[in-house]
Coordinates of C-alpha atoms and ligand atoms in Angstrom, one line a residue:
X1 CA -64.7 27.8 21.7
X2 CA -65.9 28.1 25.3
X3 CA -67.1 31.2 26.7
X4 CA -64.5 32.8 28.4
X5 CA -65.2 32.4 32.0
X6 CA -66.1 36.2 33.9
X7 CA -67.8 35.3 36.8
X8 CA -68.1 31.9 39.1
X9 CA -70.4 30.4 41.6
X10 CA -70.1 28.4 44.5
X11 CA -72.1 26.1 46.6
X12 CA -72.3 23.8 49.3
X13 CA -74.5 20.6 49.1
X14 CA -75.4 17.8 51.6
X15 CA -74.0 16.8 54.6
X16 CA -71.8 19.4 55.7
X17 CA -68.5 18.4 56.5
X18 CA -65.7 20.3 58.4
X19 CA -63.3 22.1 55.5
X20 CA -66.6 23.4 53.2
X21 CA -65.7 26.5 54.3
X22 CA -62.0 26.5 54.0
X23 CA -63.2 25.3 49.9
X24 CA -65.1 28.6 49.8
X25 CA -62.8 30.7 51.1
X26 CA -60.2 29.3 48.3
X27 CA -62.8 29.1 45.6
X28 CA -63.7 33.1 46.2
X29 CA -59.7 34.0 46.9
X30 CA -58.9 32.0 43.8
X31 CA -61.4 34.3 41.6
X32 CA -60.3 37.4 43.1
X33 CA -57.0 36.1 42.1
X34 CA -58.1 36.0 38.7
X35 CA -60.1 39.1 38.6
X36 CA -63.4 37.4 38.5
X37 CA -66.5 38.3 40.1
X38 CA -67.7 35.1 42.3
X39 CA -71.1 34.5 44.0
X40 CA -72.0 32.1 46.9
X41 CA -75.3 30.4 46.4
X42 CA -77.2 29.8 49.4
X43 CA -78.8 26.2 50.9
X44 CA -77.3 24.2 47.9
X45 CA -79.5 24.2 44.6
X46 CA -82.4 25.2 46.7
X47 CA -80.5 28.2 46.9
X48 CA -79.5 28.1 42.8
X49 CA -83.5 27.5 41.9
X50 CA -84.3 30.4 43.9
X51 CA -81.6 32.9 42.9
X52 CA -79.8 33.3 46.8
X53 CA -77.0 34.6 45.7
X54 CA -74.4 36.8 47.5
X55 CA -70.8 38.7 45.6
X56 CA -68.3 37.5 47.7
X57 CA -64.7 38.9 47.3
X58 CA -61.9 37.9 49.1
X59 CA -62.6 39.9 52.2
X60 CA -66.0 38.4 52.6
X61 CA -64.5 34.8 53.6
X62 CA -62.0 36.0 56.5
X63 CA -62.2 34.2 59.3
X64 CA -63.7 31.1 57.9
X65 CA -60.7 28.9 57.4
X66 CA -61.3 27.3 61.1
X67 CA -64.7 27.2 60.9
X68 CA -66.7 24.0 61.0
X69 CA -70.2 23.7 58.6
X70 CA -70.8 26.1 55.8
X71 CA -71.4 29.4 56.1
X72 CA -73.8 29.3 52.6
X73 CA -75.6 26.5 54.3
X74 CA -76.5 23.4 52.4
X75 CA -79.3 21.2 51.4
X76 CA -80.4 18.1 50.0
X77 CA -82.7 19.7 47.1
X78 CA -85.8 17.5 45.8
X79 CA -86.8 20.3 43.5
X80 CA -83.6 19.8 41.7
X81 CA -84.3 16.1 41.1
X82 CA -87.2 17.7 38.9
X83 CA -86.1 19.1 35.4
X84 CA -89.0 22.0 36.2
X85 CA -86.2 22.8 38.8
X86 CA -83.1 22.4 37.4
X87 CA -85.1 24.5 34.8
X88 CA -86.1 27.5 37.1
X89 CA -81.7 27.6 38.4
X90 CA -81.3 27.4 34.7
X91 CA -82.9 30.9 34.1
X92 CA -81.5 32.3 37.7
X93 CA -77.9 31.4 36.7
X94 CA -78.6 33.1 33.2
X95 CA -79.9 36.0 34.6
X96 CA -77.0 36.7 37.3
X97 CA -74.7 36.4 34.6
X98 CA -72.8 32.9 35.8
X99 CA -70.6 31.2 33.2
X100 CA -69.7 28.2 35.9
X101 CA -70.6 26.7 39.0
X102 CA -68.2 24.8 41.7
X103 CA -70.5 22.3 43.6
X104 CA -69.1 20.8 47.0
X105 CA -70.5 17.8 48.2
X106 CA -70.8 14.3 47.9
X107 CA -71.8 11.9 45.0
X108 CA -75.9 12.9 44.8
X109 CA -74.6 16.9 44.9
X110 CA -72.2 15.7 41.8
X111 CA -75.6 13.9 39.9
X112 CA -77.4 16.8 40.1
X113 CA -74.3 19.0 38.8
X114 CA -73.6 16.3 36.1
X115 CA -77.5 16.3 34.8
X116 CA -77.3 20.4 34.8
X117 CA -74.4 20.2 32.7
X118 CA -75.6 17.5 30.5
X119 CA -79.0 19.7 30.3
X120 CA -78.1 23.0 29.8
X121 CA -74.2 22.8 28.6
X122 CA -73.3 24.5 31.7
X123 CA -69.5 24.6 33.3
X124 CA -69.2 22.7 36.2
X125 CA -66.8 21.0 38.9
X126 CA -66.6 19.3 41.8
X127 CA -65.0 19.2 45.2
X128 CA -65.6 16.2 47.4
X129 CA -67.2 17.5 50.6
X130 CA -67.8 14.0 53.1
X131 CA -66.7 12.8 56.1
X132 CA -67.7 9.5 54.7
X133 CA -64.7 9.2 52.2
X134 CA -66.6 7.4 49.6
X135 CA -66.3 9.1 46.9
X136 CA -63.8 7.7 43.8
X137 CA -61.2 9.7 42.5
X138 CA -59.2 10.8 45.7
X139 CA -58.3 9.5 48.4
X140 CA -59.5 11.7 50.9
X141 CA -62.9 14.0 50.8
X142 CA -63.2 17.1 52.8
X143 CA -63.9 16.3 56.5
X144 CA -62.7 12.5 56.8
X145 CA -59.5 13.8 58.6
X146 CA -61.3 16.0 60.4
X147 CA -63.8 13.2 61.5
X148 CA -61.1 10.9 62.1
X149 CA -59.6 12.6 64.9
X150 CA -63.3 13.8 66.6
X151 CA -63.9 10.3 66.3
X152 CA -60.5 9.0 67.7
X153 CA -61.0 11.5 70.7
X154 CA -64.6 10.6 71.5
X155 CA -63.2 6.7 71.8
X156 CA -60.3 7.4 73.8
X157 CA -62.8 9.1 76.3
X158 CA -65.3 6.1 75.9
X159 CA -62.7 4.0 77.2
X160 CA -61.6 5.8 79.9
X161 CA -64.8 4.7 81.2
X162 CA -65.1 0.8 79.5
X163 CA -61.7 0.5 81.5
X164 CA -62.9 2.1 85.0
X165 CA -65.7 -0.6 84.8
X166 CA -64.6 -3.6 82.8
X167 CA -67.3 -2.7 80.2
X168 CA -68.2 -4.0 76.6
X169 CA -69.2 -0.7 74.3
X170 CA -70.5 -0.9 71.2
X171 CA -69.7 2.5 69.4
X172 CA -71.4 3.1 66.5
X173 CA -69.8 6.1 64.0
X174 CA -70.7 7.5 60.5
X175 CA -70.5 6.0 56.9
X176 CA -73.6 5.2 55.6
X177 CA -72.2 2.7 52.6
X178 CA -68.8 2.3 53.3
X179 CA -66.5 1.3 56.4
X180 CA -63.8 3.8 56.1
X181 CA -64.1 5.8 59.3
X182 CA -64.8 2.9 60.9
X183 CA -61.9 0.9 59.7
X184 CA -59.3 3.5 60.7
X185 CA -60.7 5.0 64.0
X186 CA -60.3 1.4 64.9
X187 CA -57.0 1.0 64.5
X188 CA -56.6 4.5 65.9
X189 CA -58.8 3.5 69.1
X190 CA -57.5 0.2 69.6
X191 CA -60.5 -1.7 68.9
X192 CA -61.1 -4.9 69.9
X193 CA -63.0 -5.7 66.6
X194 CA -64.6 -3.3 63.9
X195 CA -67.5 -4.4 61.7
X196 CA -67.6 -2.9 58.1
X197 CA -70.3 -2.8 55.4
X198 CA -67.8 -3.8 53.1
X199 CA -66.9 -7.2 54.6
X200 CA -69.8 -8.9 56.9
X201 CA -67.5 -10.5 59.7
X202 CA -70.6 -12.8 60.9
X203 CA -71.8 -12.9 64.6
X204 CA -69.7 -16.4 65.2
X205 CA -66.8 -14.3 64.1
X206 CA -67.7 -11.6 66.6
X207 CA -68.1 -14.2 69.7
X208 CA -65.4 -15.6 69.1
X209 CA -63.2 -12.6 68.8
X210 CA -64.7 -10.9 72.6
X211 CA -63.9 -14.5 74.1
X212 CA -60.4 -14.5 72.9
X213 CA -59.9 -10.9 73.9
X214 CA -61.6 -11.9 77.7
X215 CA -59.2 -15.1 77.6
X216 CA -56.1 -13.1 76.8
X217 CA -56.8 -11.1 80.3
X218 CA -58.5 -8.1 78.7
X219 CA -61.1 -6.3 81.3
X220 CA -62.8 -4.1 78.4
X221 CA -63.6 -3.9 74.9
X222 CA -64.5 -1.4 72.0
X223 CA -65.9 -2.9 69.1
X224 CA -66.5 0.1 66.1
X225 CA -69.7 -0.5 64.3
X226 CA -70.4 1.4 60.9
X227 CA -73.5 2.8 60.8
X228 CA -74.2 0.8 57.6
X229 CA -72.7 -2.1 58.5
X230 CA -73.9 -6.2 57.0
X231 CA -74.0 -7.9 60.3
X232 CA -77.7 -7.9 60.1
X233 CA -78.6 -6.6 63.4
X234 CA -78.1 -2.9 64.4
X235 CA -76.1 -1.9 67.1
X236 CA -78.6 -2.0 69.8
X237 CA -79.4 -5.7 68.8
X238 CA -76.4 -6.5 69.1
X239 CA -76.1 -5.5 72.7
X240 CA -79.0 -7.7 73.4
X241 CA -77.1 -10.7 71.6
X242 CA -74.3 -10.4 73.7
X243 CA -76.6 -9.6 76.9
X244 CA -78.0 -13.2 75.9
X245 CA -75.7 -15.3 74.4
X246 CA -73.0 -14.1 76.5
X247 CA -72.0 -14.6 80.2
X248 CA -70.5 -11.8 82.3
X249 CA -70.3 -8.8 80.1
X250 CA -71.9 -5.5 80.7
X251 CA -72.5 -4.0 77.9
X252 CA -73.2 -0.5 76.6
X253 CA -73.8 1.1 73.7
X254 CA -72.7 4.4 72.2
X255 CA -73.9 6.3 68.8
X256 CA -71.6 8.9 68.4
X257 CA -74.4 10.9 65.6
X258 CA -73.7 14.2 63.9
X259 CA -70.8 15.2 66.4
X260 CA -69.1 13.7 64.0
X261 CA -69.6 16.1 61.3
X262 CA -68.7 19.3 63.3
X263 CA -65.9 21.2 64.5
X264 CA -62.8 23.1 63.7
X265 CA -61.4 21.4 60.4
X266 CA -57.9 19.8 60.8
X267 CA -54.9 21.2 58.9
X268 CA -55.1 18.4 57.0
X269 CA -58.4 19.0 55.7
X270 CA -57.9 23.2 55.4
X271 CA -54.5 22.4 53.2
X272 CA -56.7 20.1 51.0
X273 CA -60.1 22.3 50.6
X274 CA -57.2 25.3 49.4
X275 CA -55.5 23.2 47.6
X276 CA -59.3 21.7 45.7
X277 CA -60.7 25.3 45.7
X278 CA -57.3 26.6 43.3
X279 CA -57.6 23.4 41.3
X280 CA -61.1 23.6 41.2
X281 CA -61.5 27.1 39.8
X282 CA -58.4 27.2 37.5
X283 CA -59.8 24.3 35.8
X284 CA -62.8 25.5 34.6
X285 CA -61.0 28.6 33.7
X286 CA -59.0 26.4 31.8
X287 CA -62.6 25.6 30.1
X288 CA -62.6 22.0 31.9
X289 CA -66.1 20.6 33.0
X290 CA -67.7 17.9 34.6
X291 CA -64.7 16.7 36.7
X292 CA -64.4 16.1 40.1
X293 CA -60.9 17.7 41.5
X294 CA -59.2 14.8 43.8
X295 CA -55.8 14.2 46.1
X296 CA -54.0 11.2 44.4
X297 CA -50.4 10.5 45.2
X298 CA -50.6 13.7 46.6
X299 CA -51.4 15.6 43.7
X300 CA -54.4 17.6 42.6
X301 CA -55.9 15.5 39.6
X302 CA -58.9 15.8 37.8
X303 CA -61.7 12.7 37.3
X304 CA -64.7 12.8 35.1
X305 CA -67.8 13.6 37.2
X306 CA -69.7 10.2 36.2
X307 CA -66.8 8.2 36.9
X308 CA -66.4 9.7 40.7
X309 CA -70.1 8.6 40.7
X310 CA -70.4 5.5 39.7
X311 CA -66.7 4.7 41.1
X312 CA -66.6 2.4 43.9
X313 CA -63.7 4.2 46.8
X314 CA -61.9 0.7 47.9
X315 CA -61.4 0.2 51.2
X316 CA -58.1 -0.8 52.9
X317 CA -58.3 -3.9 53.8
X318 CA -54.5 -4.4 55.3
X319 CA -56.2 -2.0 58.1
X320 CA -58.5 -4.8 59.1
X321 CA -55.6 -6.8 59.1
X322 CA -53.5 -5.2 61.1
X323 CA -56.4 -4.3 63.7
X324 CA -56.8 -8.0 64.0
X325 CA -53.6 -8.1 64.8
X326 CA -53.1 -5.3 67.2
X327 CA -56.1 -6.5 68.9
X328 CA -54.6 -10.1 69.6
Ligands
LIG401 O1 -72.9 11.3 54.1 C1 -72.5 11.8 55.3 C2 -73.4 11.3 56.4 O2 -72.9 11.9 57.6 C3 -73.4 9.8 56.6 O3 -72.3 9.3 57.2 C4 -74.7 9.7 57.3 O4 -75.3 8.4 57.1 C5 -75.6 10.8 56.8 O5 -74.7 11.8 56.2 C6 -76.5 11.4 57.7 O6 -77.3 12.3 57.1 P1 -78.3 13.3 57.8 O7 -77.5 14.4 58.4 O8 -79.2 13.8 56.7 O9 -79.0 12.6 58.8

């Protein structure tokens, strides 16, 4: 029989991504729901090792629904790589009296909650905090819509300018692994091509496609690069290849960094981080561990922790095909 569940913890773990706070805000107003005490843990599990904890009740997260970031902060924790460490939030979780922990974050955050459970039989669950959408088991993470549209509004301004001068840009955005916010800002920007880690398109491929989009009477282009893309030269070589190998264009380049991580989270992404935070909570007072709580077919569903690990997220390819053929 698991121990019946009295009091909760909640943290927020690598890259921030809008929504985080619109999860804590449902993960404490879910506990008050339930008449259980809840804690925030500050900076991630740098914040569990060293016992920074705050009571939160549902007061404490007004305001926060809109709020880009996290207001517990987050980290990427090498300590907690170390079983010393997970050892040391072990003994702080025991002595503040925690009987589960709700970690939001990405696939690393979900190892380290997956080894603490493994170690120490300790309740845990997931949310999927990214703007990179990579992780298995739903079909969005926190913060991909979010990023989505800052993305979508940084290109439409980009080419305001490409247009104004008949420019090339390069624009690079975030996903370190995969090509998903790449993929669909460039449909949603118009893109004249879009280069993927997923698939590498080849430089002949990319020549070819700027000629054809010059010959068919177009004065600018936007080509989306993901950060992590295959094409074998980052974005600022490619510039040069096209400065070289290329007559007439003037090229620029444009890395769009960690604006895309901020800002006001979409409704999109504050209905989904309310909707996880419920799931998430009722489900380990359901006595559930190790899952990860996901949107699938529009339902909240639950997938083992090591699965949304090792799980690859698939990419849509139909959305490279119909950029090539919006782009025509
Ligand atoms: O995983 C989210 C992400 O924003 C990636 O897209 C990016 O590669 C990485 O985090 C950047 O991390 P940091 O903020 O540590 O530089």
């Amino acid at each position: 029989m698991p121990k019946a569940i009295k009091k909760l913890a909640v943290l927020t773990s690598g890259g921030d991504s809008p929504g985080m706070n619109a999860a804590i805000r449902s993960v404490v107003r879910t506990c008050a729901y339930h008449n259980i005490e809840c804690l925030g843990v500050y900076r991630g599990y740098e914040g569990l090792i060293e016992g920074d904890f705050k009571p939160m009740d549902a007061r404490s997260v007004k305001g926060i629904i809109n709020k880009g970031g996290t207001i517990l902060k987050s980290a990427r924790s090498k300590e907690f790589r170390t079983v010393e460490g997970r050892q040391k939030a072990f003994k702080q979780v025991v002595d503040a009296d925690i009987d589960g922990l709700v970690v939001v974050g990405g696939d690393g955050s979900f190892t380290g909650a997956l080894i603490f459970n493994q170690e120490f039989d300790f309740p845990v669950m997931g949310i999927p905090g990214t703007i990179d959408n990579d992780i298995y088991g739903t079909s969005h993470t926190l913060g991909f819509d979010t990023a989505l549209n800052t993305v979508v509004d940084a290109i439409d301004k980009i080419r305001d300018t490409a247009s104004s001068h008949n420019r090339l840009f390069f624009v690079e955005v975030m996903g370190r692994d995969v090509g998903h916010i790449a993929l669909n800002v460039g449909v949603a920007g118009g893109a004249e091509e879009i280069l993927i880690p997923e698939e590498d398109l080849g430089l002949d491929r990319l020549v070819e496609s700027l000629n054809r989009s010059r010959t068919s009477g177009k004065t600018s282009s936007i080509v989306i690069v993901a950060e992590g893309d295959k094409i074998g030269k980052n974005i600022f070589e490619l510039k040069d290849y096209v400065d070289e190998n290329m007559e007439g264009y003037d090229v620029r380049v444009s890395v769009l960094g960690h604006m895309q991580r901020g800002g006001a989270p979409s409704c999109f992404d504050r209905v989904l981080a309310s909707r996880m935070g419920v799931k998430a909570v009722e489900s380990l007072l359901d006595g559930e561990t190790n899952y990860m709580v996901g949107l699938l077919d529009n339902k909240m569903e639950l997938t083992p922790l090591d699965k949304a690990i090792k799980g690859k997220s698939k990419i849509n390819l139909e959305l490279l095909r119909v950029s090539d053929i919006m782009s025509t």
